[in-house]
């Protein structure tokens, strides 16, 4: 049984008890039904308040967790290993690249609380960001696997050039910026997104 159905049953039963208590009050006119009516009124009010505030509180918690994760991912993409002029120290060819996080992203998409009409753009951007996020992490895994096979210096340069100068890195940065811009414009209060935040340097191709 879902939470929504269970709350509906409880609310209906409480309202029924409240109506019975009111009928008892007007028919008997003593103190006990009046007290019962007051208690049931408080219970109904509490249920209504819970219905009203719980989804909104859940939205705020998810958005703030998402914003924190986006900040973290922006810092991941600023790692020197994603710079075209980075070189592994000494004769080391293998490098472990930091991965983009998506726990809060998946929680936000799977929560079901972003189903209003005004959330359609956000949901689309979230799915787009998840797609680029997952694809970029897969590229990093493939990159690490290929560098384990002792490639030549030329092949290694080509691998890293494709990673840092190809469309993959630009697309993931663009998707992240688009999502953050929308959060800033439409969900600033709920998400506590700082409008003055600069995610990337101006020379990265994404603001």
PDB file of C-alpha atoms in Angstrom:
ATOM      1  CA  UNK A   1       0.000   0.000   0.000  1.00  0.00           C
ATOM      2  CA  UNK A   2       1.421   3.359  -1.041  1.00  0.00           C
ATOM      3  CA  UNK A   3       1.959   6.239   1.356  1.00  0.00           C
ATOM      4  CA  UNK A   4      -0.596   8.359  -0.516  1.00  0.00           C
ATOM      5  CA  UNK A   5      -3.333   5.705  -0.172  1.00  0.00           C
ATOM      6  CA  UNK A   6      -2.539   5.143   3.495  1.00  0.00           C
ATOM      7  CA  UNK A   7      -2.704   8.874   4.253  1.00  0.00           C
ATOM      8  CA  UNK A   8      -6.006   9.127   2.377  1.00  0.00           C
ATOM      9  CA  UNK A   9      -7.508   6.328   4.479  1.00  0.00           C
ATOM     10  CA  UNK A  10      -6.297   7.929   7.712  1.00  0.00           C
ATOM     11  CA  UNK A  11      -7.570  11.344   6.648  1.00  0.00           C
ATOM     12  CA  UNK A  12     -10.970   9.937   5.650  1.00  0.00           C
ATOM     13  CA  UNK A  13     -11.344   7.997   8.897  1.00  0.00           C
ATOM     14  CA  UNK A  14     -10.364  11.058  10.946  1.00  0.00           C
ATOM     15  CA  UNK A  15     -12.861  13.257   9.094  1.00  0.00           C
ATOM     16  CA  UNK A  16     -15.595  10.681   9.637  1.00  0.00           C
ATOM     17  CA  UNK A  17     -14.795  10.559  13.358  1.00  0.00           C
ATOM     18  CA  UNK A  18     -14.868  14.362  13.451  1.00  0.00           C
ATOM     19  CA  UNK A  19     -18.334  14.474  11.853  1.00  0.00           C
ATOM     20  CA  UNK A  20     -19.618  11.868  14.301  1.00  0.00           C
ATOM     21  CA  UNK A  21     -18.180  13.852  17.215  1.00  0.00           C
ATOM     22  CA  UNK A  22     -19.885  17.043  15.934  1.00  0.00           C
ATOM     23  CA  UNK A  23     -23.207  15.239  15.614  1.00  0.00           C
ATOM     24  CA  UNK A  24     -22.747  13.921  19.161  1.00  0.00           C
ATOM     25  CA  UNK A  25     -21.915  17.424  20.409  1.00  0.00           C
ATOM     26  CA  UNK A  26     -25.058  19.004  18.978  1.00  0.00           C
ATOM     27  CA  UNK A  27     -27.260  16.133  20.114  1.00  0.00           C
ATOM     28  CA  UNK A  28     -25.874  15.818  23.663  1.00  0.00           C
ATOM     29  CA  UNK A  29     -24.437  19.256  24.375  1.00  0.00           C
ATOM     30  CA  UNK A  30     -21.938  18.056  26.988  1.00  0.00           C
ATOM     31  CA  UNK A  31     -18.175  18.569  27.366  1.00  0.00           C
ATOM     32  CA  UNK A  32     -16.846  15.206  26.151  1.00  0.00           C
ATOM     33  CA  UNK A  33     -17.917  15.457  22.476  1.00  0.00           C
ATOM     34  CA  UNK A  34     -16.614  19.039  22.394  1.00  0.00           C
ATOM     35  CA  UNK A  35     -13.196  17.865  23.558  1.00  0.00           C
ATOM     36  CA  UNK A  36     -13.268  14.994  21.070  1.00  0.00           C
ATOM     37  CA  UNK A  37     -14.148  17.417  18.256  1.00  0.00           C
ATOM     38  CA  UNK A  38     -11.257  19.699  19.208  1.00  0.00           C
ATOM     39  CA  UNK A  39      -8.794  16.816  19.234  1.00  0.00           C
ATOM     40  CA  UNK A  40      -9.999  15.518  15.882  1.00  0.00           C
ATOM     41  CA  UNK A  41      -9.812  19.031  14.403  1.00  0.00           C
ATOM     42  CA  UNK A  42      -6.179  19.222  15.525  1.00  0.00           C
ATOM     43  CA  UNK A  43      -5.490  15.789  14.007  1.00  0.00           C
ATOM     44  CA  UNK A  44      -7.043  16.771  10.668  1.00  0.00           C
ATOM     45  CA  UNK A  45      -5.062  20.015  10.663  1.00  0.00           C
ATOM     46  CA  UNK A  46      -1.834  18.089  11.337  1.00  0.00           C
ATOM     47  CA  UNK A  47      -2.544  15.705   8.458  1.00  0.00           C
ATOM     48  CA  UNK A  48      -3.281  18.594   6.120  1.00  0.00           C
ATOM     49  CA  UNK A  49      -0.096  20.410   7.146  1.00  0.00           C
ATOM     50  CA  UNK A  50       1.926  17.222   6.581  1.00  0.00           C
ATOM     51  CA  UNK A  51       0.369  16.786   3.134  1.00  0.00           C
ATOM     52  CA  UNK A  52       1.119  20.391   2.261  1.00  0.00           C
ATOM     53  CA  UNK A  53       4.691  20.702   3.520  1.00  0.00           C
ATOM     54  CA  UNK A  54       6.241  17.231   3.083  1.00  0.00           C
ATOM     55  CA  UNK A  55       6.579  17.324  -0.730  1.00  0.00           C
ATOM     56  CA  UNK A  56       7.937  20.879  -0.602  1.00  0.00           C
ATOM     57  CA  UNK A  57      10.455  19.964   2.065  1.00  0.00           C
ATOM     58  CA  UNK A  58      11.482  16.928   0.022  1.00  0.00           C
ATOM     59  CA  UNK A  59      11.947  19.121  -3.059  1.00  0.00           C
ATOM     60  CA  UNK A  60      14.161  21.543  -1.144  1.00  0.00           C
ATOM     61  CA  UNK A  61      16.306  18.757   0.305  1.00  0.00           C
ATOM     62  CA  UNK A  62      16.795  17.118  -3.105  1.00  0.00           C
ATOM     63  CA  UNK A  63      17.574  20.379  -4.887  1.00  0.00           C
ATOM     64  CA  UNK A  64      20.115  21.436  -2.277  1.00  0.00           C
ATOM     65  CA  UNK A  65      21.800  18.023  -2.401  1.00  0.00           C
ATOM     66  CA  UNK A  66      21.811  18.260  -6.196  1.00  0.00           C
ATOM     67  CA  UNK A  67      23.365  21.735  -6.162  1.00  0.00           C
ATOM     68  CA  UNK A  68      26.096  20.550  -3.789  1.00  0.00           C
ATOM     69  CA  UNK A  69      26.847  17.631  -6.107  1.00  0.00           C
ATOM     70  CA  UNK A  70      26.975  19.957  -9.120  1.00  0.00           C
ATOM     71  CA  UNK A  71      29.527  22.135  -7.313  1.00  0.00           C
ATOM     72  CA  UNK A  72      31.599  19.023  -6.628  1.00  0.00           C
ATOM     73  CA  UNK A  73      31.385  17.930 -10.267  1.00  0.00           C
ATOM     74  CA  UNK A  74      32.425  21.379 -11.451  1.00  0.00           C
ATOM     75  CA  UNK A  75      35.552  21.047  -9.310  1.00  0.00           C
ATOM     76  CA  UNK A  76      36.144  17.551 -10.727  1.00  0.00           C
ATOM     77  CA  UNK A  77      36.109  18.951 -14.258  1.00  0.00           C
ATOM     78  CA  UNK A  78      38.638  21.596 -13.199  1.00  0.00           C
ATOM     79  CA  UNK A  79      41.123  18.867 -12.265  1.00  0.00           C
ATOM     80  CA  UNK A  80      44.527  19.449 -13.969  1.00  0.00           C
ATOM     81  CA  UNK A  81      44.300  16.004 -15.588  1.00  0.00           C
ATOM     82  CA  UNK A  82      41.548  17.342 -17.836  1.00  0.00           C
ATOM     83  CA  UNK A  83      43.823  20.097 -19.101  1.00  0.00           C
ATOM     84  CA  UNK A  84      45.428  19.642 -22.513  1.00  0.00           C
ATOM     85  CA  UNK A  85      48.862  20.628 -21.199  1.00  0.00           C
ATOM     86  CA  UNK A  86      48.895  18.163 -18.299  1.00  0.00           C
ATOM     87  CA  UNK A  87      51.571  15.463 -18.394  1.00  0.00           C
ATOM     88  CA  UNK A  88      52.033  12.513 -16.103  1.00  0.00           C
ATOM     89  CA  UNK A  89      55.112  12.911 -13.890  1.00  0.00           C
ATOM     90  CA  UNK A  90      58.297  11.117 -14.985  1.00  0.00           C
ATOM     91  CA  UNK A  91      57.835   7.994 -17.042  1.00  0.00           C
ATOM     92  CA  UNK A  92      54.384   7.245 -15.613  1.00  0.00           C
ATOM     93  CA  UNK A  93      51.854   6.649 -18.361  1.00  0.00           C
ATOM     94  CA  UNK A  94      48.904   5.391 -16.364  1.00  0.00           C
ATOM     95  CA  UNK A  95      46.712   7.947 -14.600  1.00  0.00           C
ATOM     96  CA  UNK A  96      43.548   7.543 -12.520  1.00  0.00           C
ATOM     97  CA  UNK A  97      40.994  10.190 -13.421  1.00  0.00           C
ATOM     98  CA  UNK A  98      38.420  11.550 -10.952  1.00  0.00           C
ATOM     99  CA  UNK A  99      34.844  10.559 -11.717  1.00  0.00           C
ATOM    100  CA  UNK A 100      31.705  12.665 -11.900  1.00  0.00           C
ATOM    101  CA  UNK A 101      29.213  11.990  -9.135  1.00  0.00           C
ATOM    102  CA  UNK A 102      25.536  11.299  -9.731  1.00  0.00           C
ATOM    103  CA  UNK A 103      24.023   9.989  -6.478  1.00  0.00           C
ATOM    104  CA  UNK A 104      21.977  13.138  -5.781  1.00  0.00           C
ATOM    105  CA  UNK A 105      21.129  13.351  -9.479  1.00  0.00           C
ATOM    106  CA  UNK A 106      19.653   9.846  -9.505  1.00  0.00           C
ATOM    107  CA  UNK A 107      17.799  10.503  -6.244  1.00  0.00           C
ATOM    108  CA  UNK A 108      16.292  13.677  -7.690  1.00  0.00           C
ATOM    109  CA  UNK A 109      15.152  11.971 -10.892  1.00  0.00           C
ATOM    110  CA  UNK A 110      13.751   8.948  -9.060  1.00  0.00           C
ATOM    111  CA  UNK A 111      11.995  10.900  -6.299  1.00  0.00           C
ATOM    112  CA  UNK A 112       8.808  11.582  -8.258  1.00  0.00           C
ATOM    113  CA  UNK A 113       8.315  15.011  -6.667  1.00  0.00           C
ATOM    114  CA  UNK A 114       9.266  16.942  -9.795  1.00  0.00           C
ATOM    115  CA  UNK A 115       6.158  16.186 -11.815  1.00  0.00           C
ATOM    116  CA  UNK A 116       4.521  19.607 -12.086  1.00  0.00           C
ATOM    117  CA  UNK A 117       4.243  21.384 -15.414  1.00  0.00           C
ATOM    118  CA  UNK A 118       6.924  23.894 -14.501  1.00  0.00           C
ATOM    119  CA  UNK A 119       9.355  21.063 -13.748  1.00  0.00           C
ATOM    120  CA  UNK A 120       9.364  19.652 -17.282  1.00  0.00           C
ATOM    121  CA  UNK A 121      12.375  21.686 -18.397  1.00  0.00           C
ATOM    122  CA  UNK A 122      14.274  20.738 -15.243  1.00  0.00           C
ATOM    123  CA  UNK A 123      13.531  17.035 -15.694  1.00  0.00           C
ATOM    124  CA  UNK A 124      14.739  17.200 -19.295  1.00  0.00           C
ATOM    125  CA  UNK A 125      17.978  18.882 -18.244  1.00  0.00           C
ATOM    126  CA  UNK A 126      18.486  16.351 -15.442  1.00  0.00           C
ATOM    127  CA  UNK A 127      18.175  13.434 -17.859  1.00  0.00           C
ATOM    128  CA  UNK A 128      20.505  15.128 -20.319  1.00  0.00           C
ATOM    129  CA  UNK A 129      23.086  15.761 -17.603  1.00  0.00           C
ATOM    130  CA  UNK A 130      22.848  12.142 -16.429  1.00  0.00           C
ATOM    131  CA  UNK A 131      23.440  10.887 -19.964  1.00  0.00           C
ATOM    132  CA  UNK A 132      26.542  13.049 -20.493  1.00  0.00           C
ATOM    133  CA  UNK A 133      27.718  12.297 -16.938  1.00  0.00           C
ATOM    134  CA  UNK A 134      27.555   8.533 -17.435  1.00  0.00           C
ATOM    135  CA  UNK A 135      29.091   8.688 -20.907  1.00  0.00           C
ATOM    136  CA  UNK A 136      32.006  10.802 -19.692  1.00  0.00           C
ATOM    137  CA  UNK A 137      32.729   8.429 -16.809  1.00  0.00           C
ATOM    138  CA  UNK A 138      32.709   5.518 -19.262  1.00  0.00           C
ATOM    139  CA  UNK A 139      35.229   7.354 -21.433  1.00  0.00           C
ATOM    140  CA  UNK A 140      37.489   7.779 -18.432  1.00  0.00           C
ATOM    141  CA  UNK A 141      37.282   4.058 -17.692  1.00  0.00           C
ATOM    142  CA  UNK A 142      38.176   3.221 -21.289  1.00  0.00           C
ATOM    143  CA  UNK A 143      41.013   5.751 -21.223  1.00  0.00           C
ATOM    144  CA  UNK A 144      42.508   4.150 -18.103  1.00  0.00           C
ATOM    145  CA  UNK A 145      42.124   0.654 -19.565  1.00  0.00           C
ATOM    146  CA  UNK A 146      43.894   1.620 -22.790  1.00  0.00           C
ATOM    147  CA  UNK A 147      46.800   3.283 -21.014  1.00  0.00           C
ATOM    148  CA  UNK A 148      47.374   0.038 -19.103  1.00  0.00           C
ATOM    149  CA  UNK A 149      48.305  -1.654 -22.378  1.00  0.00           C
ATOM    150  CA  UNK A 150      51.624   0.235 -22.622  1.00  0.00           C
ATOM    151  CA  UNK A 151      50.790   2.440 -25.594  1.00  0.00           C
ATOM    152  CA  UNK A 152      53.461   4.409 -27.430  1.00  0.00           C
ATOM    153  CA  UNK A 153      54.034   8.023 -26.502  1.00  0.00           C
ATOM    154  CA  UNK A 154      52.246   9.151 -29.660  1.00  0.00           C
ATOM    155  CA  UNK A 155      49.220   6.995 -28.881  1.00  0.00           C
ATOM    156  CA  UNK A 156      49.155   8.279 -25.317  1.00  0.00           C
ATOM    157  CA  UNK A 157      49.212  11.886 -26.530  1.00  0.00           C
ATOM    158  CA  UNK A 158      46.385  11.091 -28.957  1.00  0.00           C
ATOM    159  CA  UNK A 159      44.306   9.466 -26.198  1.00  0.00           C
ATOM    160  CA  UNK A 160      44.684  12.417 -23.864  1.00  0.00           C
ATOM    161  CA  UNK A 161      44.115  14.931 -26.637  1.00  0.00           C
ATOM    162  CA  UNK A 162      40.848  13.218 -27.555  1.00  0.00           C
ATOM    163  CA  UNK A 163      39.785  13.350 -23.908  1.00  0.00           C
ATOM    164  CA  UNK A 164      40.687  16.952 -23.167  1.00  0.00           C
ATOM    165  CA  UNK A 165      40.105  18.617 -26.533  1.00  0.00           C
ATOM    166  CA  UNK A 166      37.317  16.493 -27.981  1.00  0.00           C
ATOM    167  CA  UNK A 167      33.578  17.095 -27.846  1.00  0.00           C
ATOM    168  CA  UNK A 168      33.045  14.857 -24.813  1.00  0.00           C
ATOM    169  CA  UNK A 169      34.496  17.272 -22.260  1.00  0.00           C
ATOM    170  CA  UNK A 170      32.837  20.282 -23.913  1.00  0.00           C
ATOM    171  CA  UNK A 171      29.452  18.570 -23.979  1.00  0.00           C
ATOM    172  CA  UNK A 172      29.570  17.540 -20.332  1.00  0.00           C
ATOM    173  CA  UNK A 173      30.567  21.082 -19.285  1.00  0.00           C
ATOM    174  CA  UNK A 174      27.847  22.624 -21.435  1.00  0.00           C
ATOM    175  CA  UNK A 175      25.217  20.295 -20.010  1.00  0.00           C
ATOM    176  CA  UNK A 176      26.320  21.102 -16.463  1.00  0.00           C
ATOM    177  CA  UNK A 177      26.215  24.856 -17.112  1.00  0.00           C
ATOM    178  CA  UNK A 178      22.752  24.639 -18.695  1.00  0.00           C
ATOM    179  CA  UNK A 179      21.402  22.744 -15.702  1.00  0.00           C
ATOM    180  CA  UNK A 180      22.966  25.187 -13.239  1.00  0.00           C
ATOM    181  CA  UNK A 181      21.658  28.185 -15.193  1.00  0.00           C
ATOM    182  CA  UNK A 182      18.123  26.809 -15.060  1.00  0.00           C
ATOM    183  CA  UNK A 183      18.386  26.074 -11.338  1.00  0.00           C
ATOM    184  CA  UNK A 184      19.629  29.613 -10.811  1.00  0.00           C
ATOM    185  CA  UNK A 185      16.833  31.175 -12.868  1.00  0.00           C
ATOM    186  CA  UNK A 186      13.863  29.066 -11.745  1.00  0.00           C
ATOM    187  CA  UNK A 187      14.799  27.348  -8.481  1.00  0.00           C
ATOM    188  CA  UNK A 188      17.188  29.755  -6.771  1.00  0.00           C
ATOM    189  CA  UNK A 189      15.151  29.991  -3.558  1.00  0.00           C
ATOM    190  CA  UNK A 190      14.441  26.272  -3.263  1.00  0.00           C
ATOM    191  CA  UNK A 191      17.943  25.132  -4.193  1.00  0.00           C
ATOM    192  CA  UNK A 192      19.882  28.004  -2.561  1.00  0.00           C
ATOM    193  CA  UNK A 193      21.938  28.258  -5.743  1.00  0.00           C
ATOM    194  CA  UNK A 194      24.312  31.206  -5.617  1.00  0.00           C
ATOM    195  CA  UNK A 195      23.693  33.373  -8.687  1.00  0.00           C
ATOM    196  CA  UNK A 196      27.252  34.705  -8.563  1.00  0.00           C
ATOM    197  CA  UNK A 197      28.828  31.250  -8.865  1.00  0.00           C
ATOM    198  CA  UNK A 198      31.331  30.820 -11.699  1.00  0.00           C
ATOM    199  CA  UNK A 199      31.596  27.138 -12.529  1.00  0.00           C
ATOM    200  CA  UNK A 200      34.475  27.262 -14.995  1.00  0.00           C
ATOM    201  CA  UNK A 201      37.128  29.663 -16.146  1.00  0.00           C
ATOM    202  CA  UNK A 202      36.146  31.821 -19.090  1.00  0.00           C
ATOM    203  CA  UNK A 203      38.674  30.101 -21.366  1.00  0.00           C
ATOM    204  CA  UNK A 204      37.118  26.668 -20.846  1.00  0.00           C
ATOM    205  CA  UNK A 205      34.373  27.175 -23.387  1.00  0.00           C
ATOM    206  CA  UNK A 206      31.645  27.082 -20.714  1.00  0.00           C
ATOM    207  CA  UNK A 207      30.747  29.889 -18.370  1.00  0.00           C
TER     208      UNK A 207
END
